[in-house]
Coordinates of C-alpha atoms in Angstrom, one line a residue:
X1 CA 21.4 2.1 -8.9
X2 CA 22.0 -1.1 -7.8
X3 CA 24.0 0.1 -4.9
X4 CA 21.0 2.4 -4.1
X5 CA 18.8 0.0 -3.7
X6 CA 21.3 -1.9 -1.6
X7 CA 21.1 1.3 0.5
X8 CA 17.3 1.5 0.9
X9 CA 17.2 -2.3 2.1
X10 CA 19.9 -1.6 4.5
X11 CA 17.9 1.3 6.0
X12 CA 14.3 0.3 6.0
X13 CA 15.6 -3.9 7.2
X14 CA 17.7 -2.4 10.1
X15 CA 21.3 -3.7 8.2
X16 CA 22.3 -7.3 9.6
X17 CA 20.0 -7.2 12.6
X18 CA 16.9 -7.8 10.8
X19 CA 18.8 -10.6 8.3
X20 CA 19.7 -12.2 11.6
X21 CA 16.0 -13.5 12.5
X22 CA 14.8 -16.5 11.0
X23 CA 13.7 -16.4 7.1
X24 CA 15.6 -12.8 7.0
X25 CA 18.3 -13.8 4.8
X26 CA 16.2 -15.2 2.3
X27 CA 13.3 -12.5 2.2
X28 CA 16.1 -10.1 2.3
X29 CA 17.7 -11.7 -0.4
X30 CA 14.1 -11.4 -2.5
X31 CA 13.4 -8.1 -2.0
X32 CA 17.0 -6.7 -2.7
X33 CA 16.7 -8.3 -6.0
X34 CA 13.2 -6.3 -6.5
X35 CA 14.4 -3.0 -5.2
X36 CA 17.7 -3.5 -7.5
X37 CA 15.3 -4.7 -10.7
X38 CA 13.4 -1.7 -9.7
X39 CA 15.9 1.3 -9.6
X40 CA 18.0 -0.3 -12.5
X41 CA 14.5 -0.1 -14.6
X42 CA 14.1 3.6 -13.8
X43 CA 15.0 6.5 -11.8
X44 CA 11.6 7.4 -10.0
X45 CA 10.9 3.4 -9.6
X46 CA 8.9 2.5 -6.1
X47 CA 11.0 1.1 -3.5
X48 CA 9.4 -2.4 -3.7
X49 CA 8.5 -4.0 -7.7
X50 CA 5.8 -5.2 -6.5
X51 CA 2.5 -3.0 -5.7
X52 CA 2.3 -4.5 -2.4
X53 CA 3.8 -6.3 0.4
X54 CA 1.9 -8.5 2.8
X55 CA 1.3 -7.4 6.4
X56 CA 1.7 -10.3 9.3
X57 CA -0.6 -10.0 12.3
X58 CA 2.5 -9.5 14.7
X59 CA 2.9 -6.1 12.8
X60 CA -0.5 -5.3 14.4
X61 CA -0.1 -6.7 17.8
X62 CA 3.7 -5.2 18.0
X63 CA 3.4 -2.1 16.5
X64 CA 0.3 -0.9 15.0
X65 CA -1.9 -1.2 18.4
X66 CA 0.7 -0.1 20.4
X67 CA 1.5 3.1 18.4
X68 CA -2.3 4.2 18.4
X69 CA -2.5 3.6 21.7
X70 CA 0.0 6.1 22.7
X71 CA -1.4 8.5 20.2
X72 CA -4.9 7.8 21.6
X73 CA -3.3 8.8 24.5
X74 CA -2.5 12.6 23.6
X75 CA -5.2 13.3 21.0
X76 CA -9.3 12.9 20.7
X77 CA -10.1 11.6 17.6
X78 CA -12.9 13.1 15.4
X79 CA -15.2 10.6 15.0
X80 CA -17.9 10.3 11.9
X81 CA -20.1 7.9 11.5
X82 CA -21.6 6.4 7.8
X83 CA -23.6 4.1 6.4
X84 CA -22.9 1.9 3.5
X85 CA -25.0 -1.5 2.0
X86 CA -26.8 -1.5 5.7
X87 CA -23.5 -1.7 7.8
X88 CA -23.0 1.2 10.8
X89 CA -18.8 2.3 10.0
X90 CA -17.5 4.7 12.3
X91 CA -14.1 6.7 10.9
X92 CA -11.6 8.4 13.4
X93 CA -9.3 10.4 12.3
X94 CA -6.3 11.7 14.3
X95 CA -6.3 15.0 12.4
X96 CA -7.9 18.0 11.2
X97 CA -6.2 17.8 7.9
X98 CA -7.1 13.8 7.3
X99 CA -10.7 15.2 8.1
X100 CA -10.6 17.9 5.0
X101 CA -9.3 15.3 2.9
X102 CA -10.8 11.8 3.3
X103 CA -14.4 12.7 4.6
X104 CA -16.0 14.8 1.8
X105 CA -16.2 11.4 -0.2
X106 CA -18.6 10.4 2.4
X107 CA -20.4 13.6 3.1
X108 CA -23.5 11.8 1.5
X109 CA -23.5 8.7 3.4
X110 CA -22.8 10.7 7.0
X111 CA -25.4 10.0 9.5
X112 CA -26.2 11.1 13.1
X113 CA -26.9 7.7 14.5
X114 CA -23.9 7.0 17.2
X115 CA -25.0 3.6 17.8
X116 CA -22.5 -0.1 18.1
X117 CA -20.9 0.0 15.2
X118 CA -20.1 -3.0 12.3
X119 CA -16.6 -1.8 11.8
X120 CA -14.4 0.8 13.2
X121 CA -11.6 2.5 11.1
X122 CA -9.0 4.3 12.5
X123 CA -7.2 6.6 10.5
X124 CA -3.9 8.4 11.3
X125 CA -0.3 9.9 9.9
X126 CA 2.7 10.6 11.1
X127 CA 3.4 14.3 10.0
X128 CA 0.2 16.1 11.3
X129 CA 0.2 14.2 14.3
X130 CA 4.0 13.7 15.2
X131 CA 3.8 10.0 15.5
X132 CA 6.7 8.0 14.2
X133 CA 5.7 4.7 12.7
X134 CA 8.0 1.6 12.6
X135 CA 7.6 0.0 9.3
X136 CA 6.9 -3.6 8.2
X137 CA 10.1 -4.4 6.1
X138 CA 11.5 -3.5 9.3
X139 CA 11.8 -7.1 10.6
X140 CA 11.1 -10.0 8.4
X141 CA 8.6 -11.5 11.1
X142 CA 6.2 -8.3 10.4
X143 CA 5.5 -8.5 6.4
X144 CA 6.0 -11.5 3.7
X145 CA 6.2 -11.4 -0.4
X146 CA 2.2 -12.3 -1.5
X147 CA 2.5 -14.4 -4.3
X148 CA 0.0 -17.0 -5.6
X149 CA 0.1 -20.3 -3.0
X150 CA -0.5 -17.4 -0.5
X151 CA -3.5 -15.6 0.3
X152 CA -3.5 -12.0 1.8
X153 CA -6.4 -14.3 4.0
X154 CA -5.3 -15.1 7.3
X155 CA -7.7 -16.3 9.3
X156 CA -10.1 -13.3 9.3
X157 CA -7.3 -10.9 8.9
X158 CA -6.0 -8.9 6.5
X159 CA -3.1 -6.7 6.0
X160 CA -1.1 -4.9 3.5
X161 CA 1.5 -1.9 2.5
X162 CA 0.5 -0.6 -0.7
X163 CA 3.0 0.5 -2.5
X164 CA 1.6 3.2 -5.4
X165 CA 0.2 5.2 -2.1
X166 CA 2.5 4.4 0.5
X167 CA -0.4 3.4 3.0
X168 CA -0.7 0.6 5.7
X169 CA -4.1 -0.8 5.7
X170 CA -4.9 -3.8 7.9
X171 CA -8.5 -5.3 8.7
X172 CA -9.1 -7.1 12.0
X173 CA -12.1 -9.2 11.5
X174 CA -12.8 -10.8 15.0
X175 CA -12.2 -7.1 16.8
X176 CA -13.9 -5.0 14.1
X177 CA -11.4 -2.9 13.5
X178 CA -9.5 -1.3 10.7
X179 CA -6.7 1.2 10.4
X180 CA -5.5 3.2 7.9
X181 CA -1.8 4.6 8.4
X182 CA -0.9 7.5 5.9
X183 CA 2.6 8.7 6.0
X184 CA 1.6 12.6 5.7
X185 CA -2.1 13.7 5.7
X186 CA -0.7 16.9 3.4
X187 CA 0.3 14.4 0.1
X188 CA -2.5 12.3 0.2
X189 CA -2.9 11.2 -3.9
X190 CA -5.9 12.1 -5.2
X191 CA -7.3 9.0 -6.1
X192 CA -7.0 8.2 -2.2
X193 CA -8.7 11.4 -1.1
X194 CA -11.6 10.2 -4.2
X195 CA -12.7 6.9 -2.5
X196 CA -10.8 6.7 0.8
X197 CA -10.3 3.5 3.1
X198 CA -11.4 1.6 -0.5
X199 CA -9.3 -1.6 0.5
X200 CA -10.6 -1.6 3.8
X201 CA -14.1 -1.7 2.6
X202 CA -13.7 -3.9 0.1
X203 CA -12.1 -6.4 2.9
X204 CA -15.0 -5.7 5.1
X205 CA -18.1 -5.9 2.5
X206 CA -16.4 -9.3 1.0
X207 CA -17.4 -11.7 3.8
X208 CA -20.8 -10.3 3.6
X209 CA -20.7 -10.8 -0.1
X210 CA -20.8 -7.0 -1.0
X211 CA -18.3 -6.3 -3.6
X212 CA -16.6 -2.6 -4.8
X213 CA -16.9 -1.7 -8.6
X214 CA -15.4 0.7 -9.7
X215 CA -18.0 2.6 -11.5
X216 CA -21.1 5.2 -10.6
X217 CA -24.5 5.1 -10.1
X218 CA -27.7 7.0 -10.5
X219 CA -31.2 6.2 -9.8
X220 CA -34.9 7.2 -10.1
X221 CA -38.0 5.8 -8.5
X222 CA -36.3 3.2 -6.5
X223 CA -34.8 1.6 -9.8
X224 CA -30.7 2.4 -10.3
X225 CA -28.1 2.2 -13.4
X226 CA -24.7 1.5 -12.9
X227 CA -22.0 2.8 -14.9
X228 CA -18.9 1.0 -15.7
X229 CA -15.9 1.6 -17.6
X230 CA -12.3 2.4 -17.2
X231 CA -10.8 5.6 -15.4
X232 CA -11.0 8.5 -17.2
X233 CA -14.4 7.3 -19.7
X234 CA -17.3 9.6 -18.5
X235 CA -18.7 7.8 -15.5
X236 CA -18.9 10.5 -13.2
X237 CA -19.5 13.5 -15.7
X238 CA -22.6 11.2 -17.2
X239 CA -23.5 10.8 -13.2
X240 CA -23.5 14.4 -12.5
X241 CA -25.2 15.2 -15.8
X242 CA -27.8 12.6 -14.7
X243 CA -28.2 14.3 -11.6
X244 CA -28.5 17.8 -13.0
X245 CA -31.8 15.7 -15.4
X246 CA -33.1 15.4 -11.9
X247 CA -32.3 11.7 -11.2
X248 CA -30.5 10.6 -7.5
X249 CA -27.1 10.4 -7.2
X250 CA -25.8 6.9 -5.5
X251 CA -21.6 7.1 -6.5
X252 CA -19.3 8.1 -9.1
X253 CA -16.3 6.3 -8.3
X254 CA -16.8 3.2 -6.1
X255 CA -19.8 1.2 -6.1
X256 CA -21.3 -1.8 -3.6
X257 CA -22.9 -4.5 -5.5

């Protein structure tokens, strides 16, 4: 296992090239041990021990921007528009397929107003549309190791490669912009397809002092109740059985507070 994990560093780093640029050695160094600690634990172990990895904001100028531009360039998004907590978000997805799977979550929140919005997110993969995507562990000057004297903060930006679901999300403050970056829109996990672009919302509603709960919701005569408890309690059968009683239904999985 331990010479698997060699392996995968080899092939995601780019071998010697990528150890070659300044701080490689040592990140490469930290991350082989996590990927050997990782696959000498277990068999079906993620490639990284950690649950994330910390996106740079040369990752987005290099090769995020530059990637959806040429896709941009062949294919018309499908654009839908929401409302959440007062803010105007437009999504854009790349694909049919991340349209069946990501959207329904929002189906209540969809609304016809096409005006500026408060945050664009765009939202691609690279099966369905055919367009490869260079990865951050690819050069040491594109991701870093988060760990506790360093905040995921930089300067009104935000990036990160989540590691249970294999998605690239990054949050551009100053340019309004998200993306989203899914590796095929056919696996998607189900708990991504249940409350989709989460970390980027939760990103964008922080500086304006909105937070996500995870939890549901359910209201009658302008007064609501939230529900909280851990996955797999209730909270969204008691939401739907509040909504059958005839109350309103407001969430069931992910809640701005």
């Amino acid at each position: 296992y331990l010479s698997q994990a060699r392996g995968q560093l080899e092939r995601f780093s780019g071998g010697s090239k990528a150890r070659a640029t300044s701080r490689g050695p040592k990140k490469a160094c930290t991350f082989e041990k996590n990927r050997a600690r990782a696959a000498m634990t277990d068999r079906t172990a993620p490639v990284f021990a950690r649950n994330m990895i910390g996106i740079t904001r040369k990752y987005l100028s290099e090769i995020v921007r530059p990637a959806l531009s040429d896709l941009s360039a062949q294919k018309t998004p499908i654009t839908k528009t929401i409302v959440i907590a007062g803010k105007r978000i437009r999504l854009e997805f790349y694909s049919t397929v991340l349209v069946e799977k990501l959207s329904l979550a929002f189906a209540h929140k969809e609304t016809a107003d096409s005006g500026v919005p408060d945050l664009t997110i765009h939202v691609w993969d690279s099966v369905t549309t055919d367009a490869s995507m260079l990865m951050p562990w690819s050069d040491a000057k594109f991701f870093y190791e988060p760990s506790s004297d360093r905040d995921v903060l930089e300067r009104g930006f935000f990036g990160a490669h989540l590691n249970g679901e294999d998605t690239i999300n990054i949050y551009d403050e100053n340019a309004k912009e998200a993306f989203l970056w899914i590796p095929d829109a056919q696996r998607i996990p189900g708990w991504v397809c249940a409350a989709p672009v989460r970390t980027l919302l939760h990103w964008f509603f922080s500086r304006s002092k909105v937070h996500l709960v995870h939890g549901a919701a359910v209201e009658r005569g302008g007064r609501s109740v939230l529900l909280t408890a851990k996955g797999g309690s209730g909270k969204s059968t008691t939401a739907l059985s509040c909504v059958v009683a005839g109350m309103g239904y407001l969430a069931d999985d992910y809640v701005g507070i």
